[in-house]
């Protein structure tokens, strides 16, 4: 039995209420799901040892329950529960116990949610093939979390030389362990720092920033940092959440065009975008949580 089959089966027996979403994602594109899940679960297994299935399930279920609780509150109040980055930082990114669970929750959603699987399809088919270069292509990952996106990139293109930045010491430590488990640690340089004011003298060939914009008070600043860090005409992959409440979501994007406008103002053109929402969501809800993914290119002039 493959690791993916074991994972799905274990979920079905141990956390039946949470398994439908995962099974729906798998049914939507079995080949893509199994390809991605097998790789990611194998890394988690190497890192966590025999208890890996329990840890993944606990992390995922805790994360999903928190997300559902926050979204219900948001439906009632019409706003996200937190507005101060400083407070969120103390309660989440700076709290080792919280981050240990959050890490595995976010990690599992990357392949277990159908709308995130759609985003991975775009990352693989529309972003990674644009990364060209010689023996070494520099990639900057801002807000790397578990490192899942650059690990997926490295699987397809082992010529990447990654700089991974995250503000949480726990995220940096866990993602370093993930890279060791995947055998890519020598290709990744980790920095525990605020991505918003990250700067280095050299510029990068390409960049990723996934699900960080909505965590900030002023996401425009992150987009500017990302743009400043890139060579002209280089490509980046950016994702963010819209009308999706979570304990650490601060900036409420309501419409896709708000993100496009910010990206344009930071010096990008939008090459491709996908606004992806859960396959099944209660029709009576006012807010539809979406994940927006964009392939962008740093412009050299106002047009492109
Ligand atoms: C939702 S997770 C996304 C992680 C990863 N990019 C992914 O898509 O799986 C958000 C991550 O951003 C990090 N983060 C939050 N504020 C940050 C900041 N100002 N600078 C760098 N990282 C930050 C958190 O520690 C967390 O690891």
Coordinates of C-alpha atoms and ligand atoms in Angstrom, one line a residue:
X1 CA 0.0 0.0 0.0
X2 CA 1.4 3.4 -0.9
X3 CA 2.0 6.1 1.7
X4 CA -0.9 8.1 0.2
X5 CA -3.3 5.2 0.5
X6 CA -2.2 4.6 4.1
X7 CA -2.7 8.3 4.9
X8 CA -6.2 8.4 3.3
X9 CA -7.2 5.1 5.0
X10 CA -5.9 6.3 8.4
X11 CA -7.9 9.5 8.1
X12 CA -11.0 7.5 7.2
X13 CA -10.8 5.4 10.4
X14 CA -9.3 7.9 12.9
X15 CA -10.8 11.2 11.8
X16 CA -13.8 10.3 9.6
X17 CA -15.5 13.8 9.9
X18 CA -12.4 15.4 8.3
X19 CA -11.7 12.8 5.6
X20 CA -14.4 13.8 3.0
X21 CA -12.5 16.9 2.0
X22 CA -9.3 14.9 1.5
X23 CA -11.1 12.2 -0.5
X24 CA -12.8 14.8 -2.7
X25 CA -9.4 16.4 -3.4
X26 CA -8.0 13.0 -4.4
X27 CA -11.0 12.2 -6.6
X28 CA -10.7 15.5 -8.4
X29 CA -7.2 14.6 -9.8
X30 CA -5.9 11.3 -8.6
X31 CA -2.6 11.4 -10.4
X32 CA -1.7 14.9 -9.3
X33 CA -2.9 14.3 -5.7
X34 CA -1.0 11.0 -5.4
X35 CA 2.2 12.4 -6.9
X36 CA 2.2 15.4 -4.6
X37 CA 1.0 13.6 -1.5
X38 CA 3.4 10.7 -1.8
X39 CA 6.4 13.1 -2.0
X40 CA 5.3 15.3 0.9
X41 CA 4.1 12.4 3.2
X42 CA 7.4 10.6 2.6
X43 CA 9.3 13.7 3.8
X44 CA 7.0 14.0 6.9
X45 CA 7.5 10.3 7.6
X46 CA 11.3 10.6 7.5
X47 CA 11.2 13.6 9.8
X48 CA 8.6 12.4 12.3
X49 CA 9.3 8.6 12.4
X50 CA 6.6 6.1 13.3
X51 CA 4.1 8.6 14.8
X52 CA 3.9 10.6 11.6
X53 CA 0.3 9.7 10.7
X54 CA -1.0 10.8 14.2
X55 CA 1.0 14.0 14.1
X56 CA -0.3 14.9 10.6
X57 CA -3.9 14.1 11.5
X58 CA -3.7 16.0 14.8
X59 CA -2.1 19.1 13.1
X60 CA -4.6 19.1 10.3
X61 CA -7.7 18.6 12.4
X62 CA -6.7 21.3 14.9
X63 CA -6.0 23.7 12.1
X64 CA -9.3 23.0 10.3
X65 CA -11.3 23.4 13.5
X66 CA -9.6 26.8 14.1
X67 CA -10.2 27.9 10.6
X68 CA -13.9 26.9 10.8
X69 CA -14.3 28.7 14.1
X70 CA -12.7 31.9 12.8
X71 CA -14.8 31.8 9.6
X72 CA -18.1 31.5 11.6
X73 CA -17.1 34.5 13.7
X74 CA -16.2 36.4 10.6
X75 CA -19.7 35.6 9.1
X76 CA -21.2 37.2 12.3
X77 CA -19.0 40.2 12.8
X78 CA -18.0 41.0 9.2
X79 CA -14.4 41.4 10.1
X80 CA -11.3 39.4 10.9
X81 CA -10.7 38.9 14.7
X82 CA -7.2 40.4 14.8
X83 CA -5.8 43.6 13.4
X84 CA -2.5 44.0 15.2
X85 CA 0.5 42.1 13.8
X86 CA 2.4 42.6 17.0
X87 CA -0.3 40.7 19.0
X88 CA -0.7 38.0 16.4
X89 CA 3.1 37.5 16.4
X90 CA 3.1 36.8 20.2
X91 CA 0.2 34.4 20.0
X92 CA 1.3 32.5 17.0
X93 CA 4.6 32.8 15.2
X94 CA 6.5 33.3 18.5
X95 CA 4.8 30.5 20.3
X96 CA 6.6 27.2 19.8
X97 CA 3.7 24.9 20.8
X98 CA 1.3 26.7 18.6
X99 CA 3.7 26.7 15.6
X100 CA 4.5 23.0 16.0
X101 CA 0.9 22.1 15.3
X102 CA 0.2 24.9 12.9
X103 CA 3.1 23.8 10.8
X104 CA 1.7 20.3 10.1
X105 CA -1.8 21.7 9.7
X106 CA -0.8 24.1 6.9
X107 CA 1.5 21.5 5.4
X108 CA -1.4 18.9 5.0
X109 CA -3.7 21.5 3.5
X110 CA -1.3 22.0 0.6
X111 CA -2.3 18.7 -0.9
X112 CA -5.4 17.7 1.0
X113 CA -7.6 20.7 0.0
X114 CA -9.0 20.5 -3.6
X115 CA -8.6 24.3 -4.1
X116 CA -4.9 24.1 -3.0
X117 CA -4.3 21.1 -5.3
X118 CA -5.5 23.4 -8.1
X119 CA -2.9 25.9 -7.0
X120 CA -0.2 23.3 -7.0
X121 CA -1.2 22.4 -10.6
X122 CA -0.7 26.0 -11.7
X123 CA 2.7 26.2 -9.8
X124 CA 3.9 23.0 -11.5
X125 CA 2.5 23.7 -15.0
X126 CA 2.7 27.5 -15.4
X127 CA 5.3 28.7 -13.0
X128 CA 8.2 26.2 -12.7
X129 CA 8.7 25.9 -16.5
X130 CA 9.3 29.6 -16.6
X131 CA 12.4 29.3 -14.4
X132 CA 15.3 29.0 -16.7
X133 CA 19.0 29.4 -16.1
X134 CA 22.2 27.6 -15.9
X135 CA 23.5 25.3 -13.2
X136 CA 22.2 27.4 -10.4
X137 CA 19.0 29.5 -10.3
X138 CA 18.6 31.7 -7.2
X139 CA 15.1 31.5 -5.6
X140 CA 13.8 33.6 -2.7
X141 CA 11.0 32.2 -0.6
X142 CA 9.4 34.8 1.7
X143 CA 7.4 33.4 4.6
X144 CA 8.5 29.9 3.8
X145 CA 6.7 28.1 6.7
X146 CA 7.2 24.4 6.3
X147 CA 9.2 25.1 3.1
X148 CA 6.7 23.0 1.2
X149 CA 6.7 25.3 -1.9
X150 CA 10.4 25.4 -2.4
X151 CA 10.7 21.7 -1.7
X152 CA 8.1 21.1 -4.4
X153 CA 10.1 23.4 -6.7
X154 CA 13.4 21.5 -5.9
X155 CA 11.7 18.2 -6.8
X156 CA 11.2 19.4 -10.3
X157 CA 14.3 21.6 -10.6
X158 CA 17.2 20.5 -8.4
X159 CA 19.3 23.5 -9.8
X160 CA 17.6 25.9 -7.5
X161 CA 19.7 27.7 -4.8
X162 CA 17.1 28.7 -2.2
X163 CA 17.0 31.5 0.3
X164 CA 14.2 30.8 2.7
X165 CA 13.0 33.5 5.1
X166 CA 10.5 33.2 7.9
X167 CA 9.9 35.3 11.1
X168 CA 9.2 32.3 13.3
X169 CA 12.2 30.4 14.7
X170 CA 10.0 27.3 15.0
X171 CA 9.1 27.5 11.3
X172 CA 12.8 27.9 10.4
X173 CA 13.9 25.0 12.6
X174 CA 11.1 22.7 11.3
X175 CA 11.6 23.6 7.6
X176 CA 15.3 23.0 8.0
X177 CA 14.5 19.5 9.3
X178 CA 12.1 19.0 6.3
X179 CA 14.9 19.9 3.9
X180 CA 17.2 17.4 5.6
X181 CA 14.6 14.7 5.4
X182 CA 14.1 15.5 1.7
X183 CA 17.9 15.5 1.0
X184 CA 18.0 19.2 -0.1
X185 CA 19.4 20.9 2.9
X186 CA 22.7 21.8 1.2
X187 CA 20.8 23.8 -1.4
X188 CA 18.9 26.0 1.1
X189 CA 20.0 29.0 3.1
X190 CA 17.6 29.7 6.0
X191 CA 17.1 33.2 7.6
X192 CA 14.9 34.0 10.5
X193 CA 13.9 37.5 9.7
X194 CA 10.9 39.8 8.9
X195 CA 10.2 39.3 5.2
X196 CA 8.7 42.8 4.9
X197 CA 12.0 44.5 5.2
X198 CA 14.2 41.8 3.9
X199 CA 17.0 43.2 1.7
X200 CA 20.2 41.8 0.2
X201 CA 22.7 43.3 -2.3
X202 CA 22.3 40.6 -4.9
X203 CA 19.1 40.1 -6.8
X204 CA 17.3 36.8 -7.3
X205 CA 16.3 34.9 -10.5
X206 CA 12.9 34.0 -9.2
X207 CA 10.8 34.1 -6.0
X208 CA 7.9 32.6 -4.1
X209 CA 5.7 34.1 -1.4
X210 CA 2.8 31.8 -0.5
X211 CA 0.1 32.7 2.0
X212 CA 1.9 35.6 3.7
X213 CA 0.3 38.8 2.3
X214 CA -3.0 38.4 4.3
X215 CA -1.0 38.0 7.5
X216 CA 0.4 41.5 7.3
X217 CA -0.9 45.0 8.2
X218 CA 0.5 46.4 5.0
X219 CA 0.9 43.7 2.3
X220 CA 1.9 46.3 -0.3
X221 CA 5.3 46.5 1.5
X222 CA 5.9 42.8 1.1
X223 CA 5.1 43.0 -2.7
X224 CA 7.5 45.9 -3.0
X225 CA 10.2 43.9 -1.2
X226 CA 9.6 41.0 -3.4
X227 CA 9.8 43.1 -6.5
X228 CA 13.0 44.9 -5.4
X229 CA 14.7 41.6 -4.7
X230 CA 14.2 40.3 -8.3
X231 CA 16.0 41.0 -11.6
X232 CA 13.9 42.7 -14.2
X233 CA 11.6 40.4 -16.2
X234 CA 12.0 37.6 -13.6
X235 CA 9.0 35.6 -12.6
X236 CA 7.5 35.1 -9.1
X237 CA 4.7 32.9 -7.7
X238 CA 2.5 34.6 -5.1
X239 CA -0.6 33.3 -3.3
X240 CA -2.9 34.8 -0.7
X241 CA -6.3 34.2 0.9
X242 CA -9.4 36.3 0.4
X243 CA -12.4 36.6 2.7
X244 CA -10.9 33.7 4.6
X245 CA -10.6 34.2 8.4
X246 CA -7.9 32.6 10.5
X247 CA -6.4 33.6 13.8
X248 CA -3.4 35.1 12.1
X249 CA -5.1 36.7 9.1
X250 CA -5.1 40.5 9.4
X251 CA -5.5 42.1 5.9
X252 CA -8.9 41.4 4.6
X253 CA -8.8 41.1 0.8
X254 CA -12.3 41.1 -0.5
X255 CA -11.7 41.1 -4.2
X256 CA -9.1 39.6 -6.6
X257 CA -8.6 43.0 -8.3
X258 CA -7.3 44.5 -5.0
X259 CA -4.4 42.0 -5.1
X260 CA -3.8 42.6 -8.8
X261 CA -3.7 46.4 -8.2
X262 CA -1.1 46.0 -5.4
X263 CA 1.0 43.7 -7.5
X264 CA 0.9 46.2 -10.4
X265 CA 1.9 49.0 -8.1
X266 CA 4.9 47.0 -6.8
X267 CA 6.2 46.7 -10.4
X268 CA 4.7 43.4 -11.6
X269 CA 2.5 42.4 -14.5
X270 CA 0.1 39.5 -14.0
X271 CA 1.0 36.6 -16.3
X272 CA -1.6 34.2 -15.0
X273 CA -4.0 34.0 -12.0
X274 CA -6.3 31.5 -10.4
X275 CA -8.9 32.2 -7.8
X276 CA -9.7 28.9 -6.2
X277 CA -12.4 28.1 -3.7
X278 CA -13.5 25.0 -1.8
X279 CA -15.4 22.5 -3.9
X280 CA -18.2 22.5 -1.5
X281 CA -19.2 25.4 0.7
X282 CA -22.6 26.4 2.4
X283 CA -24.6 28.5 -0.1
X284 CA -26.1 30.6 2.6
X285 CA -22.7 32.0 3.7
X286 CA -21.9 35.6 2.8
X287 CA -18.2 35.2 2.5
X288 CA -16.6 32.6 0.2
X289 CA -13.0 31.8 1.3
X290 CA -10.7 31.8 -1.7
X291 CA -7.0 31.3 -2.4
X292 CA -5.7 33.5 -5.1
X293 CA -2.5 32.3 -7.0
X294 CA -0.6 34.5 -9.4
X295 CA 2.4 34.1 -11.7
X296 CA 3.8 37.6 -12.0
X297 CA 6.7 39.1 -13.9
X298 CA 8.7 42.0 -12.7
X299 CA 8.3 44.8 -15.2
X300 CA 11.1 46.8 -16.7
X301 CA 8.8 49.6 -17.8
X302 CA 5.2 50.6 -17.1
X303 CA 3.9 47.9 -19.6
X304 CA 6.1 44.8 -19.0
Ligands
LIG1 C1 0.3 30.4 6.4 S1 2.0 30.2 6.7 C2 2.5 29.9 5.0 C3 3.7 29.1 4.9 C4 4.1 28.6 3.5 N1 4.5 29.7 2.7 C5 3.0 27.8 2.9 O1 2.4 28.3 2.0 O2 2.8 26.7 3.3 C6 2.6 31.8 7.0 C7 4.0 31.8 7.4 O3 4.5 33.2 7.3 C8 5.4 33.4 8.4 N2 5.4 34.9 8.7 C9 4.4 35.6 9.3 N3 4.8 36.9 9.3 C10 6.0 37.0 8.7 C11 6.9 38.0 8.4 N4 6.6 39.3 8.7 N5 8.1 37.7 7.8 C12 8.4 36.4 7.4 N6 7.6 35.4 7.7 C13 6.4 35.7 8.3 C14 4.8 32.6 9.6 O4 5.7 32.3 10.6 C15 4.4 31.3 8.8 O5 5.4 30.4 8.8

